[in-house]
PDB file of C-alpha atoms in Angstrom:
ATOM      1  CA  MET V   1     104.369 107.763 121.120  1.00 96.00           C
ATOM      2  CA  ILE V   2     103.950 104.020 120.353  1.00 97.00           C
ATOM      3  CA  PRO V   3      99.970 102.848 120.476  1.00 96.00           C
ATOM      4  CA  ALA V   4     100.040  99.136 121.350  1.00 96.00           C
ATOM      5  CA  TYR V   5      97.642  96.428 121.629  1.00 96.00           C
ATOM      6  CA  ASN V   6      98.655  93.107 122.444  1.00 96.00           C
ATOM      7  CA  GLU V   7     102.316  93.347 121.298  1.00 96.00           C
ATOM      8  CA  GLU V   8     104.154  91.878 124.076  1.00 97.00           C
ATOM      9  CA  SER V   9     106.546  90.021 121.232  1.00 96.00           C
ATOM     10  CA  THR V  10     107.928  93.424 119.756  1.00 96.00           C
ATOM     11  CA  VAL V  11     107.112  96.301 121.667  1.00 97.00           C
ATOM     12  CA  GLY V  12     110.373  96.046 123.589  1.00 97.00           C
ATOM     13  CA  THR V  13     112.439  95.754 120.735  1.00 97.00           C
ATOM     14  CA  VAL V  14     110.795  98.844 119.388  1.00 97.00           C
ATOM     15  CA  ILE V  15     111.708 101.046 122.218  1.00 97.00           C
ATOM     16  CA  ALA V  16     115.397  99.775 122.101  1.00 97.00           C
ATOM     17  CA  GLU V  17     115.633 100.575 118.665  1.00 96.00           C
ATOM     18  CA  VAL V  18     113.748 103.902 118.977  1.00 97.00           C
ATOM     19  CA  ARG V  19     116.363 104.954 121.611  1.00 95.00           C
ATOM     20  CA  ARG V  20     119.159 103.799 119.424  1.00 94.00           C
ATOM     21  CA  ALA V  21     118.080 106.077 116.580  1.00 95.00           C
ATOM     22  CA  CYS V  22     117.429 109.131 118.672  1.00 90.00           C
ATOM     23  CA  SER V  23     120.702 111.227 119.326  1.00 82.00           C
ATOM     24  CA  GLY V  24     119.207 113.547 121.755  1.00 81.00           C
ATOM     25  CA  PRO V  25     116.854 112.908 124.956  1.00 84.00           C
ATOM     26  CA  VAL V  26     113.888 111.028 124.206  1.00 92.00           C
ATOM     27  CA  GLU V  27     110.668 109.808 126.002  1.00 96.00           C
ATOM     28  CA  VAL V  28     109.397 106.643 124.420  1.00 97.00           C
ATOM     29  CA  VAL V  29     105.331 106.537 125.567  1.00 98.00           C
ATOM     30  CA  VAL V  30     103.629 103.109 125.129  1.00 98.00           C
ATOM     31  CA  VAL V  31      99.894 103.484 125.135  1.00 98.00           C
ATOM     32  CA  ASP V  32      98.587 100.160 125.980  1.00 98.00           C
ATOM     33  CA  ASP V  33      95.319  99.914 124.406  1.00 96.00           C
ATOM     34  CA  GLY V  34      93.897  97.630 127.103  1.00 97.00           C
ATOM     35  CA  SER V  35      96.074  94.657 126.005  1.00 97.00           C
ATOM     36  CA  ASP V  36      95.466  91.303 127.726  1.00 95.00           C
ATOM     37  CA  ASP V  37      98.899  90.182 127.364  1.00 96.00           C
ATOM     38  CA  SER V  38     102.234  91.610 128.675  1.00 97.00           C
ATOM     39  CA  THR V  39     102.653  94.339 126.499  1.00 98.00           C
ATOM     40  CA  ALA V  40     102.447  97.180 129.320  1.00 98.00           C
ATOM     41  CA  LYS V  41     105.086  95.076 131.505  1.00 98.00           C
ATOM     42  CA  THR V  42     107.252  94.166 128.577  1.00 98.00           C
ATOM     43  CA  ALA V  43     107.102  98.260 127.899  1.00 98.00           C
ATOM     44  CA  ALA V  44     107.854  99.163 130.904  1.00 98.00           C
ATOM     45  CA  ALA V  45     110.856  96.718 131.644  1.00 98.00           C
ATOM     46  CA  ALA V  46     112.311  98.322 128.286  1.00 97.00           C
ATOM     47  CA  GLY V  47     112.244 101.495 129.984  1.00 96.00           C
ATOM     48  CA  GLY V  48     108.789 103.026 128.286  1.00 97.00           C
ATOM     49  CA  THR V  49     106.570 105.336 129.961  1.00 98.00           C
ATOM     50  CA  VAL V  50     103.402 103.284 129.980  1.00 98.00           C
ATOM     51  CA  LEU V  51      99.798 104.611 129.728  1.00 98.00           C
ATOM     52  CA  ARG V  52      96.974 102.094 130.182  1.00 97.00           C
ATOM     53  CA  LEU V  53      93.711 102.439 128.727  1.00 97.00           C
ATOM     54  CA  PRO V  54      91.297  99.976 130.854  1.00 94.00           C
ATOM     55  CA  VAL V  55      89.917  98.325 128.030  1.00 96.00           C
ATOM     56  CA  ASN V  56      90.717  98.146 124.118  1.00 94.00           C
ATOM     57  CA  LEU V  57      89.141 101.356 122.740  1.00 91.00           C
ATOM     58  CA  GLY V  58      90.899 101.433 119.502  1.00 88.00           C
ATOM     59  CA  TYR V  59      93.661 103.087 117.766  1.00 88.00           C
ATOM     60  CA  GLY V  60      92.598 106.626 117.455  1.00 86.00           C
ATOM     61  CA  VAL V  61      91.729 106.764 121.278  1.00 90.00           C
ATOM     62  CA  ALA V  62      94.816 105.610 122.141  1.00 93.00           C
ATOM     63  CA  LEU V  63      96.517 108.149 119.742  1.00 92.00           C
ATOM     64  CA  ARG V  64      94.295 111.075 121.327  1.00 92.00           C
ATOM     65  CA  LEU V  65      95.672 109.939 124.869  1.00 95.00           C
ATOM     66  CA  GLY V  66      99.384 109.979 123.702  1.00 95.00           C
ATOM     67  CA  PHE V  67      98.855 113.573 122.121  1.00 95.00           C
ATOM     68  CA  ARG V  68      97.310 114.693 125.425  1.00 96.00           C
ATOM     69  CA  TYR V  69     100.380 113.449 127.147  1.00 97.00           C
ATOM     70  CA  ALA V  70     102.518 115.189 124.785  1.00 97.00           C
ATOM     71  CA  ALA V  71     101.255 118.327 125.062  1.00 97.00           C
ATOM     72  CA  SER V  72     101.098 118.152 129.069  1.00 97.00           C
ATOM     73  CA  ARG V  73     104.648 117.467 129.053  1.00 95.00           C
ATOM     74  CA  GLN V  74     105.098 120.467 126.316  1.00 94.00           C
ATOM     75  CA  TRP V  75     107.218 118.301 124.087  1.00 94.00           C
ATOM     76  CA  ASP V  76     109.167 120.044 121.239  1.00 92.00           C
ATOM     77  CA  HIS V  77     108.415 117.357 118.834  1.00 94.00           C
ATOM     78  CA  ALA V  78     106.611 114.059 118.905  1.00 96.00           C
ATOM     79  CA  LEU V  79     106.931 110.828 116.819  1.00 96.00           C
ATOM     80  CA  VAL V  80     104.461 108.032 116.495  1.00 97.00           C
ATOM     81  CA  LEU V  81     105.010 104.990 115.256  1.00 96.00           C
ATOM     82  CA  ASP V  82     103.712 101.278 115.476  1.00 95.00           C
ATOM     83  CA  ALA V  83     104.571  98.334 118.060  1.00 96.00           C
ATOM     84  CA  ASP V  84     104.623  96.034 115.269  1.00 94.00           C
ATOM     85  CA  GLY V  85     108.178  96.539 114.214  1.00 94.00           C
ATOM     86  CA  GLN V  86     106.949  97.591 110.453  1.00 93.00           C
ATOM     87  CA  HIS V  87     108.284 100.992 110.855  1.00 95.00           C
ATOM     88  CA  ILE V  88     112.227 101.230 111.008  1.00 95.00           C
ATOM     89  CA  ALA V  89     113.549 103.477 113.583  1.00 95.00           C
ATOM     90  CA  THR V  90     116.630 104.764 111.578  1.00 95.00           C
ATOM     91  CA  GLU V  91     114.080 106.468 109.548  1.00 95.00           C
ATOM     92  CA  ILE V  92     113.249 108.826 112.424  1.00 96.00           C
ATOM     93  CA  PRO V  93     116.291 111.276 111.828  1.00 95.00           C
ATOM     94  CA  ALA V  94     114.592 111.891 108.422  1.00 96.00           C
ATOM     95  CA  LEU V  95     111.303 112.821 109.485  1.00 97.00           C
ATOM     96  CA  LEU V  96     112.832 115.016 112.519  1.00 95.00           C
ATOM     97  CA  ALA V  97     114.922 116.684 109.782  1.00 96.00           C
ATOM     98  CA  ALA V  98     111.828 117.647 107.995  1.00 97.00           C
ATOM     99  CA  CYS V  99     110.249 119.147 111.179  1.00 96.00           C
ATOM    100  CA  HIS V 100     113.300 121.048 111.629  1.00 94.00           C
ATOM    101  CA  SER V 101     113.151 122.299 108.035  1.00 95.00           C
ATOM    102  CA  GLY V 102     109.839 124.084 108.783  1.00 95.00           C
ATOM    103  CA  ALA V 103     107.328 121.026 108.662  1.00 97.00           C
ATOM    104  CA  ASP V 104     104.715 120.936 111.320  1.00 97.00           C
ATOM    105  CA  LEU V 105     103.508 117.462 110.250  1.00 97.00           C
ATOM    106  CA  VAL V 106     105.658 114.711 108.545  1.00 97.00           C
ATOM    107  CA  LEU V 107     104.549 111.655 107.197  1.00 96.00           C
ATOM    108  CA  GLY V 108     106.796 108.364 106.438  1.00 95.00           C
ATOM    109  CA  SER V 109     105.467 107.491 102.852  1.00 93.00           C
ATOM    110  CA  ARG V 110     105.570 104.350 101.455  1.00 90.00           C
ATOM    111  CA  PHE V 111     104.741 105.314  98.279  1.00 86.00           C
ATOM    112  CA  HIS V 112     106.777 108.247  97.886  1.00 90.00           C
ATOM    113  CA  PRO V 113     108.244 108.720  94.232  1.00 89.00           C
ATOM    114  CA  ASP V 114     111.911 108.301  95.787  1.00 92.00           C
ATOM    115  CA  CYS V 115     111.226 105.223  97.612  1.00 86.00           C
ATOM    116  CA  PRO V 116     113.523 102.521  96.086  1.00 78.00           C
ATOM    117  CA  THR V 117     110.919  99.761  96.490  1.00 76.00           C
ATOM    118  CA  PRO V 118     107.369 100.977  96.851  1.00 69.00           C
ATOM    119  CA  TYR V 119     105.500  98.887  99.563  1.00 74.00           C
ATOM    120  CA  GLN V 120     103.155  96.370  97.857  1.00 72.00           C
ATOM    121  CA  VAL V 121      99.716  96.353  99.300  1.00 72.00           C
ATOM    122  CA  SER V 122      96.390  94.848  97.790  1.00 65.00           C
ATOM    123  CA  ARG V 123      94.689  96.076  95.140  1.00 70.00           C
ATOM    124  CA  THR V 124      91.799  96.893  96.957  1.00 68.00           C
ATOM    125  CA  ARG V 125      93.563  98.790  99.752  1.00 69.00           C
ATOM    126  CA  ARG V 126      95.818 100.791  96.969  1.00 73.00           C
ATOM    127  CA  MET V 127      92.482 101.964  95.519  1.00 71.00           C
ATOM    128  CA  ALA V 128      91.123 103.178  98.729  1.00 70.00           C
ATOM    129  CA  MET V 129      94.129 104.943  99.317  1.00 73.00           C
ATOM    130  CA  ARG V 130      94.144 106.715  95.951  1.00 75.00           C
ATOM    131  CA  LEU V 131      90.587 107.662  96.640  1.00 74.00           C
ATOM    132  CA  VAL V 132      91.605 109.227 100.161  1.00 74.00           C
ATOM    133  CA  SER V 133      94.562 111.076  98.506  1.00 73.00           C
ATOM    134  CA  ARG V 134      92.345 112.764  95.615  1.00 75.00           C
ATOM    135  CA  VAL V 135      89.665 114.023  98.514  1.00 75.00           C
ATOM    136  CA  ILE V 136      92.138 115.308 100.653  1.00 75.00           C
ATOM    137  CA  ARG V 137      93.863 117.138  97.726  1.00 75.00           C
ATOM    138  CA  HIS V 138      90.459 118.084  96.588  1.00 66.00           C
ATOM    139  CA  ARG V 139      89.156 119.490  99.667  1.00 71.00           C
ATOM    140  CA  ARG V 140      92.735 120.908 101.282  1.00 70.00           C
ATOM    141  CA  GLY V 141      94.667 121.062  98.665  1.00 78.00           C
ATOM    142  CA  VAL V 142      97.534 118.811 100.016  1.00 83.00           C
ATOM    143  CA  ALA V 143      98.698 116.119  97.608  1.00 85.00           C
ATOM    144  CA  LEU V 144      99.753 113.147  99.441  1.00 87.00           C
ATOM    145  CA  THR V 145     101.300 109.525  98.277  1.00 88.00           C
ATOM    146  CA  ASP V 146     100.342 107.795 101.583  1.00 88.00           C
ATOM    147  CA  PRO V 147      97.532 109.494 103.700  1.00 85.00           C
ATOM    148  CA  THR V 148      97.020 106.309 105.724  1.00 83.00           C
ATOM    149  CA  SER V 149     100.720 106.120 107.122  1.00 89.00           C
ATOM    150  CA  GLY V 150     101.045 106.015 110.812  1.00 89.00           C
ATOM    151  CA  PHE V 151     104.583 106.786 110.826  1.00 95.00           C
ATOM    152  CA  TRP V 152     104.302 110.767 111.560  1.00 96.00           C
ATOM    153  CA  ALA V 153     106.333 113.530 113.330  1.00 97.00           C
ATOM    154  CA  MET V 154     105.303 116.750 114.086  1.00 96.00           C
ATOM    155  CA  SER V 155     105.913 120.108 115.732  1.00 97.00           C
ATOM    156  CA  ARG V 156     104.588 121.351 119.032  1.00 96.00           C
ATOM    157  CA  PRO V 157     101.724 123.250 117.744  1.00 96.00           C
ATOM    158  CA  CYS V 158     100.701 120.129 115.849  1.00 96.00           C
ATOM    159  CA  VAL V 159     100.420 118.026 118.892  1.00 96.00           C
ATOM    160  CA  GLU V 160      98.587 120.766 120.676  1.00 96.00           C
ATOM    161  CA  LEU V 161      95.945 120.737 117.803  1.00 95.00           C
ATOM    162  CA  PHE V 162      95.515 116.913 117.928  1.00 94.00           C
ATOM    163  CA  SER V 163      95.381 116.685 121.527  1.00 93.00           C
ATOM    164  CA  LYS V 164      92.163 118.598 121.029  1.00 91.00           C
ATOM    165  CA  GLU V 165      90.916 117.883 118.106  1.00 88.00           C
ATOM    166  CA  LEU V 166      91.676 114.627 116.669  1.00 86.00           C
ATOM    167  CA  PRO V 167      88.546 112.581 116.365  1.00 77.00           C
ATOM    168  CA  SER V 168      89.010 108.755 118.265  1.00 71.00           C
ATOM    169  CA  GLY V 169      87.917 106.540 115.733  1.00 60.00           C
ATOM    170  CA  TYR V 170      90.051 104.011 113.657  1.00 54.00           C
ATOM    171  CA  LEU V 171      91.657 105.717 110.636  1.00 55.00           C
ATOM    172  CA  ASP V 172      90.775 108.905 112.015  1.00 59.00           C
ATOM    173  CA  ASN V 173      94.557 109.870 111.399  1.00 67.00           C
ATOM    174  CA  LEU V 174      93.083 110.591 107.960  1.00 73.00           C
ATOM    175  CA  LEU V 175      90.622 113.190 109.806  1.00 77.00           C
ATOM    176  CA  GLY V 176      94.263 114.453 111.338  1.00 83.00           C
ATOM    177  CA  LEU V 177      95.798 115.427 107.887  1.00 84.00           C
ATOM    178  CA  SER V 178      92.419 117.356 107.298  1.00 83.00           C
ATOM    179  CA  ILE V 179      92.436 119.097 110.503  1.00 87.00           C
ATOM    180  CA  ALA V 180      95.927 120.197 110.462  1.00 91.00           C
ATOM    181  CA  ALA V 181      95.663 121.569 106.668  1.00 88.00           C
ATOM    182  CA  ARG V 182      92.383 123.562 107.621  1.00 87.00           C
ATOM    183  CA  ALA V 183      94.443 124.854 110.446  1.00 93.00           C
ATOM    184  CA  GLY V 184      97.288 125.987 108.254  1.00 93.00           C
ATOM    185  CA  LEU V 185      99.789 123.852 109.402  1.00 95.00           C
ATOM    186  CA  ALA V 186     102.778 122.789 106.887  1.00 96.00           C
ATOM    187  CA  ILE V 187     102.545 118.936 105.949  1.00 95.00           C
ATOM    188  CA  LYS V 188     105.428 117.077 104.116  1.00 96.00           C
ATOM    189  CA  GLU V 189     106.140 113.495 103.208  1.00 96.00           C
ATOM    190  CA  VAL V 190     109.211 112.010 103.135  1.00 96.00           C
ATOM    191  CA  PRO V 191     110.356 108.406 101.884  1.00 95.00           C
ATOM    192  CA  VAL V 192     110.757 105.570 103.975  1.00 94.00           C
ATOM    193  CA  THR V 193     110.898 101.689 103.859  1.00 91.00           C
ATOM    194  CA  MET V 194     108.505  99.543 105.962  1.00 87.00           C
ATOM    195  CA  ALA V 195     109.462  96.416 107.197  1.00 86.00           C
ATOM    196  CA  PRO V 196     107.220  93.321 107.569  1.00 73.00           C
ATOM    197  CA  ARG V 197     105.152  92.957 110.521  1.00 63.00           C
ATOM    198  CA  GLN V 198     107.034  91.408 113.428  1.00 59.00           C
ATOM    199  CA  GLY V 199     103.844  90.260 115.396  1.00 55.00           C
ATOM    200  CA  GLY V 200     100.647  91.086 116.654  1.00 53.00           C
ATOM    201  CA  GLN V 201      97.266  91.389 114.186  1.00 55.00           C
ATOM    202  CA  PRO V 202      96.073  94.071 112.213  1.00 53.00           C
ATOM    203  CA  SER V 203      93.412  96.409 113.614  1.00 53.00           C
ATOM    204  CA  ALA V 204      90.882  95.724 110.510  1.00 49.00           C
ATOM    205  CA  THR V 205      90.923  93.700 107.809  1.00 50.00           C
ATOM    206  CA  GLY V 206      88.399  92.924 104.624  1.00 51.00           C
ATOM    207  CA  ALA V 207      85.024  94.324 104.967  1.00 59.00           C
ATOM    208  CA  ALA V 208      85.709  96.408 108.218  1.00 61.00           C
ATOM    209  CA  LEU V 209      88.723  97.731 106.588  1.00 57.00           C
ATOM    210  CA  VAL V 210      86.791  99.024 103.539  1.00 61.00           C
ATOM    211  CA  PHE V 211      84.097 100.227 105.906  1.00 63.00           C
ATOM    212  CA  HIS V 212      86.422 102.387 107.624  1.00 59.00           C
ATOM    213  CA  TYR V 213      88.107 103.820 104.586  1.00 62.00           C
ATOM    214  CA  LEU V 214      84.851 105.020 103.153  1.00 66.00           C
ATOM    215  CA  ARG V 215      83.528 106.422 106.797  1.00 63.00           C
ATOM    216  CA  ALA V 216      86.949 108.336 107.208  1.00 62.00           C
ATOM    217  CA  THR V 217      87.105 109.249 103.425  1.00 65.00           C
ATOM    218  CA  LEU V 218      83.490 110.715 103.936  1.00 63.00           C
ATOM    219  CA  ALA V 219      84.325 112.709 106.903  1.00 61.00           C
ATOM    220  CA  VAL V 220      87.070 114.134 105.186  1.00 61.00           C
ATOM    221  CA  PHE V 221      84.981 115.274 102.048  1.00 60.00           C
ATOM    222  CA  ILE V 222      82.080 116.978 104.286  1.00 62.00           C
ATOM    223  CA  GLY V 223      84.477 118.771 106.585  1.00 58.00           C
ATOM    224  CA  GLY V 224      87.055 117.033 108.361  1.00 44.00           C
ATOM    225  CA  ARG V 225      85.509 116.007 111.334  1.00 42.00           C
ATOM    226  CA  SER V 226      83.409 112.904 112.348  1.00 39.00           C
TER     227      SER V 226
END
């Protein structure tokens, strides 16, 4: 499942790399979040199943639509990765292996102690991530090194839970972690490498990004829903 907004330059390559990385049957679903370029057309030409939102409604809405589709199709496992080429498809088997070993939700962590080269982010963003990690550990008892990771693998129970309960705001994947932990699902991280962005633009930067971090962190602290 690949949420995408104006990613025509990269989405076709990402779909091809996902297919090469997966040994068994795989359906690649691109949720086009109201793009005004050729994202949907490029994804379809690459063999992806395209779900289109009529206007740009944001990452969280795109995720929720994707989870509802996956639940309706009764996928045994689901993966989420970005359309910009930052998530490396060859890491997919490692995430799926953790699912097969009993985890319900697996995060690809850029900051895991076993990463050969930790991913570099700004000081402000790193401090925000550490705050989120502490709140999730305090509220849900789950220790995570990269709670904002958008590279996920999950079991069918997790897909069904998110299809019903995942909020729809930006960075509400953080609330998804809280919801999954509260439901008693097993959460695990595996080390991954992240490539430089190959195209597109970040969903939020600067003051807007800080606001979204604070909003999501507060929501996790007061109960896990927004």
